[in-house]
Coordinates of C-alpha atoms in Angstrom, one line a residue:
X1392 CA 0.0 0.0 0.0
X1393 CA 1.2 3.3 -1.0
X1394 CA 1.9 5.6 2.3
X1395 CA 0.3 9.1 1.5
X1396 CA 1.7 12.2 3.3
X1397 CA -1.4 13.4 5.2
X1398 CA 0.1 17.3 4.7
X1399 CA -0.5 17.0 1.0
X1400 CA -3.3 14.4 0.5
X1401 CA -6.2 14.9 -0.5
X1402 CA -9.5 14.1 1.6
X1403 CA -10.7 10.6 1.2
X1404 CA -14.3 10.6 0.0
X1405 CA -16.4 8.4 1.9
X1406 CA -19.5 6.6 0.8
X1407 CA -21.5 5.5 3.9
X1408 CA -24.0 2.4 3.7
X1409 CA -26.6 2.0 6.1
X1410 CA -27.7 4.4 8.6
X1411 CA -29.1 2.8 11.4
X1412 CA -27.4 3.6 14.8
X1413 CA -23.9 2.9 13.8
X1414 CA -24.1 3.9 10.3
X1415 CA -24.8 7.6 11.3
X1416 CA -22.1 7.3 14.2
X1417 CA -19.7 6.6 11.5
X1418 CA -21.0 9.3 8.9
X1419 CA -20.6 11.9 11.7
X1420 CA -17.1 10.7 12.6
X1421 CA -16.1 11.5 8.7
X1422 CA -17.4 14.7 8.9
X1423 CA -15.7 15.2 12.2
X1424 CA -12.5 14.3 11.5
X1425 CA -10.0 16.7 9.1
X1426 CA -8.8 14.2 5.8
X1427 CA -12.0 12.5 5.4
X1428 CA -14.6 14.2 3.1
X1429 CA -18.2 12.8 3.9
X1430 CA -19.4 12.5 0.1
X1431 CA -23.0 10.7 0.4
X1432 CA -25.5 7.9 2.1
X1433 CA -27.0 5.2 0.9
X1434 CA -29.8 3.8 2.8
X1435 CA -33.1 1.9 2.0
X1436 CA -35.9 4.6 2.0
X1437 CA -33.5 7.3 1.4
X1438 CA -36.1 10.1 0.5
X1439 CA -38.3 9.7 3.4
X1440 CA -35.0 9.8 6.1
X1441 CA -35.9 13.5 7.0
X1442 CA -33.4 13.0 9.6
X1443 CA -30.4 12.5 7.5
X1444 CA -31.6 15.5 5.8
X1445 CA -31.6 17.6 9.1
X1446 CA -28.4 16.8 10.3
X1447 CA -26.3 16.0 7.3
X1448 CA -28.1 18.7 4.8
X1449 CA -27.3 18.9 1.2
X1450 CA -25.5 15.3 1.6
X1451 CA -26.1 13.3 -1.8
X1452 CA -28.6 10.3 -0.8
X1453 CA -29.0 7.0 -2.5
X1454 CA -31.1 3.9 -2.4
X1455 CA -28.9 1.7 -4.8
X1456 CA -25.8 0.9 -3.3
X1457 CA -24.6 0.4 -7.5
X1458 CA -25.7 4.0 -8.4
X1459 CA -24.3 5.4 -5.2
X1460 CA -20.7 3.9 -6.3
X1461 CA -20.7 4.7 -10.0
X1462 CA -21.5 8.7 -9.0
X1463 CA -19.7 9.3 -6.2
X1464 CA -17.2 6.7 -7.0
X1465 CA -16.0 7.2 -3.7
X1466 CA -12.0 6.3 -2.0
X1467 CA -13.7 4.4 0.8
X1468 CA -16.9 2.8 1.4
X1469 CA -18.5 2.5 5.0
X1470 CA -20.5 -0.4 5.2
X1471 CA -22.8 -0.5 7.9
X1472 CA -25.4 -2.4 6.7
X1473 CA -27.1 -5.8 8.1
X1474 CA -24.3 -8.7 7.7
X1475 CA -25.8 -10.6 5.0
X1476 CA -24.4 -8.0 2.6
X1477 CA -21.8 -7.0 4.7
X1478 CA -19.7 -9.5 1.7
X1479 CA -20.8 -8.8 -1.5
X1480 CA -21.0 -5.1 -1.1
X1481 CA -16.9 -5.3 0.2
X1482 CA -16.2 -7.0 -2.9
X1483 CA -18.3 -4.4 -5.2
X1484 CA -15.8 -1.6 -3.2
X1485 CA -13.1 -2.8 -3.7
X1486 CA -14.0 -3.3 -7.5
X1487 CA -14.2 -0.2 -7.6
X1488 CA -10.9 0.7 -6.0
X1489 CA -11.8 1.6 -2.9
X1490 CA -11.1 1.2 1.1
X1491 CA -13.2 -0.3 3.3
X1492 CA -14.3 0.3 7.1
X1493 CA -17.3 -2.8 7.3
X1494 CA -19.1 -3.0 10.8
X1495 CA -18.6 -6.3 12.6
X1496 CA -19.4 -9.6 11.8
X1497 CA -17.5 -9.1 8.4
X1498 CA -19.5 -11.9 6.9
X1499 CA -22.3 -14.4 7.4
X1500 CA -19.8 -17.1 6.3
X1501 CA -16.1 -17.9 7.5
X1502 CA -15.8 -18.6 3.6
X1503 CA -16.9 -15.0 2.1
X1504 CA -15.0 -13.2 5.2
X1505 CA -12.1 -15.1 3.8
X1506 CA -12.8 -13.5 0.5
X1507 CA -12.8 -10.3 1.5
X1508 CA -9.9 -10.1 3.6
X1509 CA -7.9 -11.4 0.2
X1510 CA -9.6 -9.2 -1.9
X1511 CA -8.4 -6.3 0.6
X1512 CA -5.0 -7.7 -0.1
X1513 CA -5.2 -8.4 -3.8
X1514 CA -6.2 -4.6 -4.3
X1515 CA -3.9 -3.2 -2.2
X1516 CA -6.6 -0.9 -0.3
X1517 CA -7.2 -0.7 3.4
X1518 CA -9.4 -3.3 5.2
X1519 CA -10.4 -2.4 8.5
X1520 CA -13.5 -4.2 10.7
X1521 CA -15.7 -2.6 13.2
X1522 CA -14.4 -4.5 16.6
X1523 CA -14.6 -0.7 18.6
X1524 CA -13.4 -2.5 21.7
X1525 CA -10.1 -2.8 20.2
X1526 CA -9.9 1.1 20.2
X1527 CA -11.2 1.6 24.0
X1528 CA -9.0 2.3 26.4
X1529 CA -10.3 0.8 29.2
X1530 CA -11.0 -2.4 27.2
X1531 CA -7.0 -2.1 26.6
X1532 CA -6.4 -2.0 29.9
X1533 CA -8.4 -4.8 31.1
X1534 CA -6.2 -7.4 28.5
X1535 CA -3.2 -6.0 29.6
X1536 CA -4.4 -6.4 33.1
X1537 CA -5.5 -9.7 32.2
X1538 CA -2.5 -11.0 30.7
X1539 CA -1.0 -10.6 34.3
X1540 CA -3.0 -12.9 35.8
X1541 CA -0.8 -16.4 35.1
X1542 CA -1.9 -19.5 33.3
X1543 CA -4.7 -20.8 32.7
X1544 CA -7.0 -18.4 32.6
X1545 CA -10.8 -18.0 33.1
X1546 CA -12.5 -15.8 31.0
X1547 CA -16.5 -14.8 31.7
X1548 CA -18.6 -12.2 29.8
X1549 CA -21.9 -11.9 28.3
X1550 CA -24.0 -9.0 26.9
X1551 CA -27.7 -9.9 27.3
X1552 CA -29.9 -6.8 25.9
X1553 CA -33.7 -6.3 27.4
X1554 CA -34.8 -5.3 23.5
X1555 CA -38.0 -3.8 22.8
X1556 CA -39.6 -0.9 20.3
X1557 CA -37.0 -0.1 17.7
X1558 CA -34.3 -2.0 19.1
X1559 CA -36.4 -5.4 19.4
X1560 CA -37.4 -4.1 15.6
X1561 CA -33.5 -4.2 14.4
X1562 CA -32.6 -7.3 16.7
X1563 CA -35.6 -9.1 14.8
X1564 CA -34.2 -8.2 11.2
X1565 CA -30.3 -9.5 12.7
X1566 CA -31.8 -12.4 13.3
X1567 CA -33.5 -13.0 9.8
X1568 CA -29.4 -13.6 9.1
X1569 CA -27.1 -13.5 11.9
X1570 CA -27.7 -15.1 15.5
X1571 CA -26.7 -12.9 18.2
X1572 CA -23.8 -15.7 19.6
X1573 CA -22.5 -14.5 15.8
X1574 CA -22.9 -10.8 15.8
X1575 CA -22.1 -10.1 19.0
X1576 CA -19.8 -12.6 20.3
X1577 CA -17.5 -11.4 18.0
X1578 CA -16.3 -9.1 20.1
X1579 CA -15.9 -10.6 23.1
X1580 CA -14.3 -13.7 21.7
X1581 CA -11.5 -11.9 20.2
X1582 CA -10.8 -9.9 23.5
X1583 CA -10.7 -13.4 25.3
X1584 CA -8.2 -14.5 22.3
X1585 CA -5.9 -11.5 23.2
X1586 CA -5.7 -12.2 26.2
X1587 CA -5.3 -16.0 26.3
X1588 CA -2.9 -15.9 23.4
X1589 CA -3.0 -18.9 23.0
X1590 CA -4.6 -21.4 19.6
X1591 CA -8.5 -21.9 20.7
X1592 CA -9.0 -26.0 20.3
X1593 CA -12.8 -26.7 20.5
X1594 CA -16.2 -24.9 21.0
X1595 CA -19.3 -26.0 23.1
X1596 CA -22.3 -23.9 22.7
X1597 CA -26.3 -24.2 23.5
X1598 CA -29.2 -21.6 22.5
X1599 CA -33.0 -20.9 23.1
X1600 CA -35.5 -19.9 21.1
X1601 CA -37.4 -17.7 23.7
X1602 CA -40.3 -16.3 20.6
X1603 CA -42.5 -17.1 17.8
X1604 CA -41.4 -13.8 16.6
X1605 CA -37.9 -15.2 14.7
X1606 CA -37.8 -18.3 12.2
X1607 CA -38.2 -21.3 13.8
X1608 CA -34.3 -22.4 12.9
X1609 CA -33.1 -19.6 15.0
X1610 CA -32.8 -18.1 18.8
X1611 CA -32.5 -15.1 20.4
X1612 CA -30.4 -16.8 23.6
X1613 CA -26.9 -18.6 23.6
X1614 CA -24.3 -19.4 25.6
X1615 CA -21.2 -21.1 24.2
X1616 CA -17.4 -22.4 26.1
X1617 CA -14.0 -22.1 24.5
X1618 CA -11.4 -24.3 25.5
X1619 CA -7.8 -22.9 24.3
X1620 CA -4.7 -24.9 24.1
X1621 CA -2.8 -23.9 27.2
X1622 CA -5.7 -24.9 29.6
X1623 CA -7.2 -21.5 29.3
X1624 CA -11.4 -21.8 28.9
X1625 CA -14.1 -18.6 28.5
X1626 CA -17.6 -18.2 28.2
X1627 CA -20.0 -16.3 26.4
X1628 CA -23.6 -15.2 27.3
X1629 CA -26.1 -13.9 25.0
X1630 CA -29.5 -12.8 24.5
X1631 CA -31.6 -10.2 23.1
X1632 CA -35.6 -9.6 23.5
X1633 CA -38.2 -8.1 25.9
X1634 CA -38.2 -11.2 28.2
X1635 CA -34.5 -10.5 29.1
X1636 CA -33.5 -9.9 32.1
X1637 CA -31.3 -6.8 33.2
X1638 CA -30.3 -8.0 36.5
X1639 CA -26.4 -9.7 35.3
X1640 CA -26.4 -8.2 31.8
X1641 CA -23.2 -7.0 31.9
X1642 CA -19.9 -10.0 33.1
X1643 CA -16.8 -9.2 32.4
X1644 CA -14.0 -11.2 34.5
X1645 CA -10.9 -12.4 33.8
X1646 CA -9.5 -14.8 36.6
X1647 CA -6.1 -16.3 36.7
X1648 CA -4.1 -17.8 39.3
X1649 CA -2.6 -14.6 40.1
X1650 CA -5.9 -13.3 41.0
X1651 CA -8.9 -11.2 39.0
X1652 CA -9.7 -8.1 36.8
X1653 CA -13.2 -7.2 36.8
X1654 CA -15.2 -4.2 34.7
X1655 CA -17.3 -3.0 36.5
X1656 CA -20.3 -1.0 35.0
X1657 CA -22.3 1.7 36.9
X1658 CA -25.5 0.6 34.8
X1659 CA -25.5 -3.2 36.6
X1660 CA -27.5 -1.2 39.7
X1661 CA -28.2 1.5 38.1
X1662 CA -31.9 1.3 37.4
X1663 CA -32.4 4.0 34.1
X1664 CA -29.8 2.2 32.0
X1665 CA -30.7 0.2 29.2
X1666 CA -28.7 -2.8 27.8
X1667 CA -29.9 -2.5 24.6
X1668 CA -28.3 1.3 24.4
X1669 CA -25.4 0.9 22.5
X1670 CA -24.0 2.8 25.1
X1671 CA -24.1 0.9 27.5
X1672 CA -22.1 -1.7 25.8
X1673 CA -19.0 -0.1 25.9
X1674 CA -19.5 2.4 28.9
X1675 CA -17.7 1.2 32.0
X1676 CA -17.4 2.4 35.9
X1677 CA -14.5 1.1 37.4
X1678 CA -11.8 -1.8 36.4
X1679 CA -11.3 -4.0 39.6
X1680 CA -8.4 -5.9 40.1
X1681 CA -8.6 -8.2 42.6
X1682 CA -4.5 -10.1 44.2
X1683 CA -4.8 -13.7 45.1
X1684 CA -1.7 -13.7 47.3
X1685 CA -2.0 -14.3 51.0
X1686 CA -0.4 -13.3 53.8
X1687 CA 1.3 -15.6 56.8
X1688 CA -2.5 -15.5 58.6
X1689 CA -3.7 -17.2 55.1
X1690 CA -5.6 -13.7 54.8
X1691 CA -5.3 -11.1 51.6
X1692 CA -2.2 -9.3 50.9
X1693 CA -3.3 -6.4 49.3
X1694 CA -6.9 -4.8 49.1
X1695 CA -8.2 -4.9 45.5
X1696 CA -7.8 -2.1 43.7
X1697 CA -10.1 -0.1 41.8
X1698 CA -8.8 2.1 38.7
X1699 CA -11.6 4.8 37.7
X1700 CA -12.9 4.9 34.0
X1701 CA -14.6 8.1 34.3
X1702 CA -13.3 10.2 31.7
X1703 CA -13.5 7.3 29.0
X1704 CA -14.7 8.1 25.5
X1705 CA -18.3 7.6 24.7
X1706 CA -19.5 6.0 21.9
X1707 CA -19.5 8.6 19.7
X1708 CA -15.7 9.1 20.2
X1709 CA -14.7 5.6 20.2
X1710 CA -16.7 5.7 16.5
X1711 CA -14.2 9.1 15.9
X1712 CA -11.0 6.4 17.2
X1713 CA -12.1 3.4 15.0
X1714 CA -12.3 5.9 12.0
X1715 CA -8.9 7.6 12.7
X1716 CA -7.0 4.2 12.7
X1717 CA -8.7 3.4 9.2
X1718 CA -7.2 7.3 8.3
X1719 CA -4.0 5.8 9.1
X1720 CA -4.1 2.4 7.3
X1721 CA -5.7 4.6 3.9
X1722 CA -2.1 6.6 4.3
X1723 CA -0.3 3.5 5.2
X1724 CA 1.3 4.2 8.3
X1725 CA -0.1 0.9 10.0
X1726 CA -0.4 -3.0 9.1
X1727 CA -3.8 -4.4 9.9
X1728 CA -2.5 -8.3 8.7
X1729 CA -2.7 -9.1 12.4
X1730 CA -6.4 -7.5 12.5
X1731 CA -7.5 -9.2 9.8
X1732 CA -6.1 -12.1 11.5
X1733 CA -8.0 -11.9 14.4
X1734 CA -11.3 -10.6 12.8
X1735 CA -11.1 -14.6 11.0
X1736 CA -10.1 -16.0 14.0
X1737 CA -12.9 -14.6 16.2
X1738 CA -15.7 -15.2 13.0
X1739 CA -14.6 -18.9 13.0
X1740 CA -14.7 -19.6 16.9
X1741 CA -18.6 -18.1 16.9
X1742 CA -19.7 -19.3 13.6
X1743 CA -18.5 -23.0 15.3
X1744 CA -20.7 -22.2 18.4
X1745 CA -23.4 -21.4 15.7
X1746 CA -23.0 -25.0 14.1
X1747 CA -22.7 -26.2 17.8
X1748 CA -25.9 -25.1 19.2
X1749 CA -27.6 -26.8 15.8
X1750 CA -26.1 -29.3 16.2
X1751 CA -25.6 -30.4 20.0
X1752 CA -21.7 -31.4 19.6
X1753 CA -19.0 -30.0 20.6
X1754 CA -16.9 -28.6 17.2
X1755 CA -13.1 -28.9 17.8
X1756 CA -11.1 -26.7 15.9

């Protein structure tokens, strides 16, 4: 990739694709942030999204993703669309010679994710995924914190989101697709894989259907175990819907011989949060680390400490982060082989909980 000198380049024209919640995030960030050049939308029902109109006035807007790319013919694409297209419209950018920034999962197969990641390569343009933990601080800290902690490792975390109104309406059309052990999971797998660092070896996982409102071949509840190669194991917990429950919808412990590291969110007792507010997902309180040593009266050593998270970025700014780093792979000042990497790795340990819960075995990888 050719390294452009971001003094004398010129703005990178972005085409954004999809604007639900994330979509927009993202289309602000490029307007935000000096070398990107916000150049249109496309979204279904383009000419009735008076909002878009509001806040991004003037803005080209497009229903055909095909007619969008041959006018603008935009550097990069942002694809924030549902996953199932999340594939072929990668492909049809980078055609057409540009970057892409594609929200997480980066396919609905291992084999298309595959495809784009080589495609990436093959064109020489930037490829960079949507896993916006990877660009939060405090979510940095916890896996260095973790990797502290000795060997083996136990790793627990879940995301369960009490979904209804709009946000039951999107986690409905997810679902015509993508389970939520695939779309979410994601991201939590691949922090447990940084921090185990070690080759994940098999993959037990169990769902629910808890509604007549999804297919009958799908459910909206999962819960899958990864068992890595140094003795290392993790699970994941996952469920969206109104009939979920708030009470423990946010884990996130990492426990190790050494002793624990804990996030710790505010909105676990607090009783206006919502854990289907994207918000909320990356929003944390306090990391808690927790020293196993004893003393000579077999009592703890050291208190557990707790490091304060207040002045953390909020979702819009982590959005602003994410797009900044793909700045910086566009100019080629970074190498995003190992991110591309781990986006595969994390897509094939959930896609084999997927085939798990179908199936009821165990899928050793």
């Amino acid at each position: 990739m050719s390294s452009l000198s971001s003094s004398t380049a010129q703005p990178i024209r972005v085409l954004v694709v999809g604007l639900g919640t994330m979509g927009t995030s993202h289309a602000r960030a490029y307007r935000a942030i000096e070398g990107f050049d916000l150049a249109g939308l496309c979204t279904s029902r383009a000419a009735d999204r008076h909002d878009l109109e509001t806040e991004f006035p003037g803005l080209p807007r497009f229903e055909r993703y095909d007619e969008a790319l041959a006018t603008l013919r935009p550097d990069a694409v942002a694809i924030c669309t549902y996953t199932e297209h999340h594939a072929a419209m990668a492909l049809r950018a980078f055609a057409a010679g540009a970057h892409v920034f594609c929200e997480k999962p980066l396919a609905d197969t291992l084999e298309d994710a595959k495809r784009v990641v080589d495609a990436a390569r093959a064109s020489a343009k930037a490829l960079l995924i949507g896993y916006i933990l990877r660009v939060h601080p405090s979510w940095s800290r916890f896996v260095e914190i973790g990797r502290t902690l000795g060997k083996p490792l136990v790793m627990r975390m879940n995301l369960n989101q009490q979904s209804a109104g709009s946000f039951w309406e999107v986690h409905k059309k997810l679902m015509l697709s993508t389970s939520p052990i695939v779309d979410c999971g994601v991201h939590y797998v691949d922090i447990m894989c940084q921090v185990a660092r070690s080759r994940p070896v098999a993959v037990h996982a169990v769902g629910a259907r808890l509604t007549d409102e999804i297919a009958p071949g799908m459910y909206n509840y999962g819960h899958l175990h990864i068992m890595f190669e140094d003795g290392s194991v993790g699970w994941y917990e996952v469920g969206w819907g109104p009939m979920m429950s708030e009470t423990a919808h946010f884990v996130k412990d990492i426990i190790g011989p050494n002793g624990s590291v804990s996030i710790v969110a505010k909105e676990s007792t607090d009783a206006t949060a919502r854990s289907a507010d994207h918000d909320t997902h990356t929003r944390t309180n306090a990391i808690r680390i927790h020293h196993a040593v004893l003393n000579s009266e077999r009592d703890f050593a050291k208190p557990d400490e707790l490091l304060s998270t207040e002045d953390e970025p909020g979702h819009q700014e982590l959005c602003e982060r994410e797009q900044q780093l793909f700045l910086k792979a566009i100019r080629g000042e970074i190498d995003l082989s190992e991110h591309h990497e781990a986006a595969i790795n994390s897509l094939s340990i959930v896609f084999a909980a997927d085939a798990s819960v179908r199936s009821g075995e165990v899928v050793h990888l």
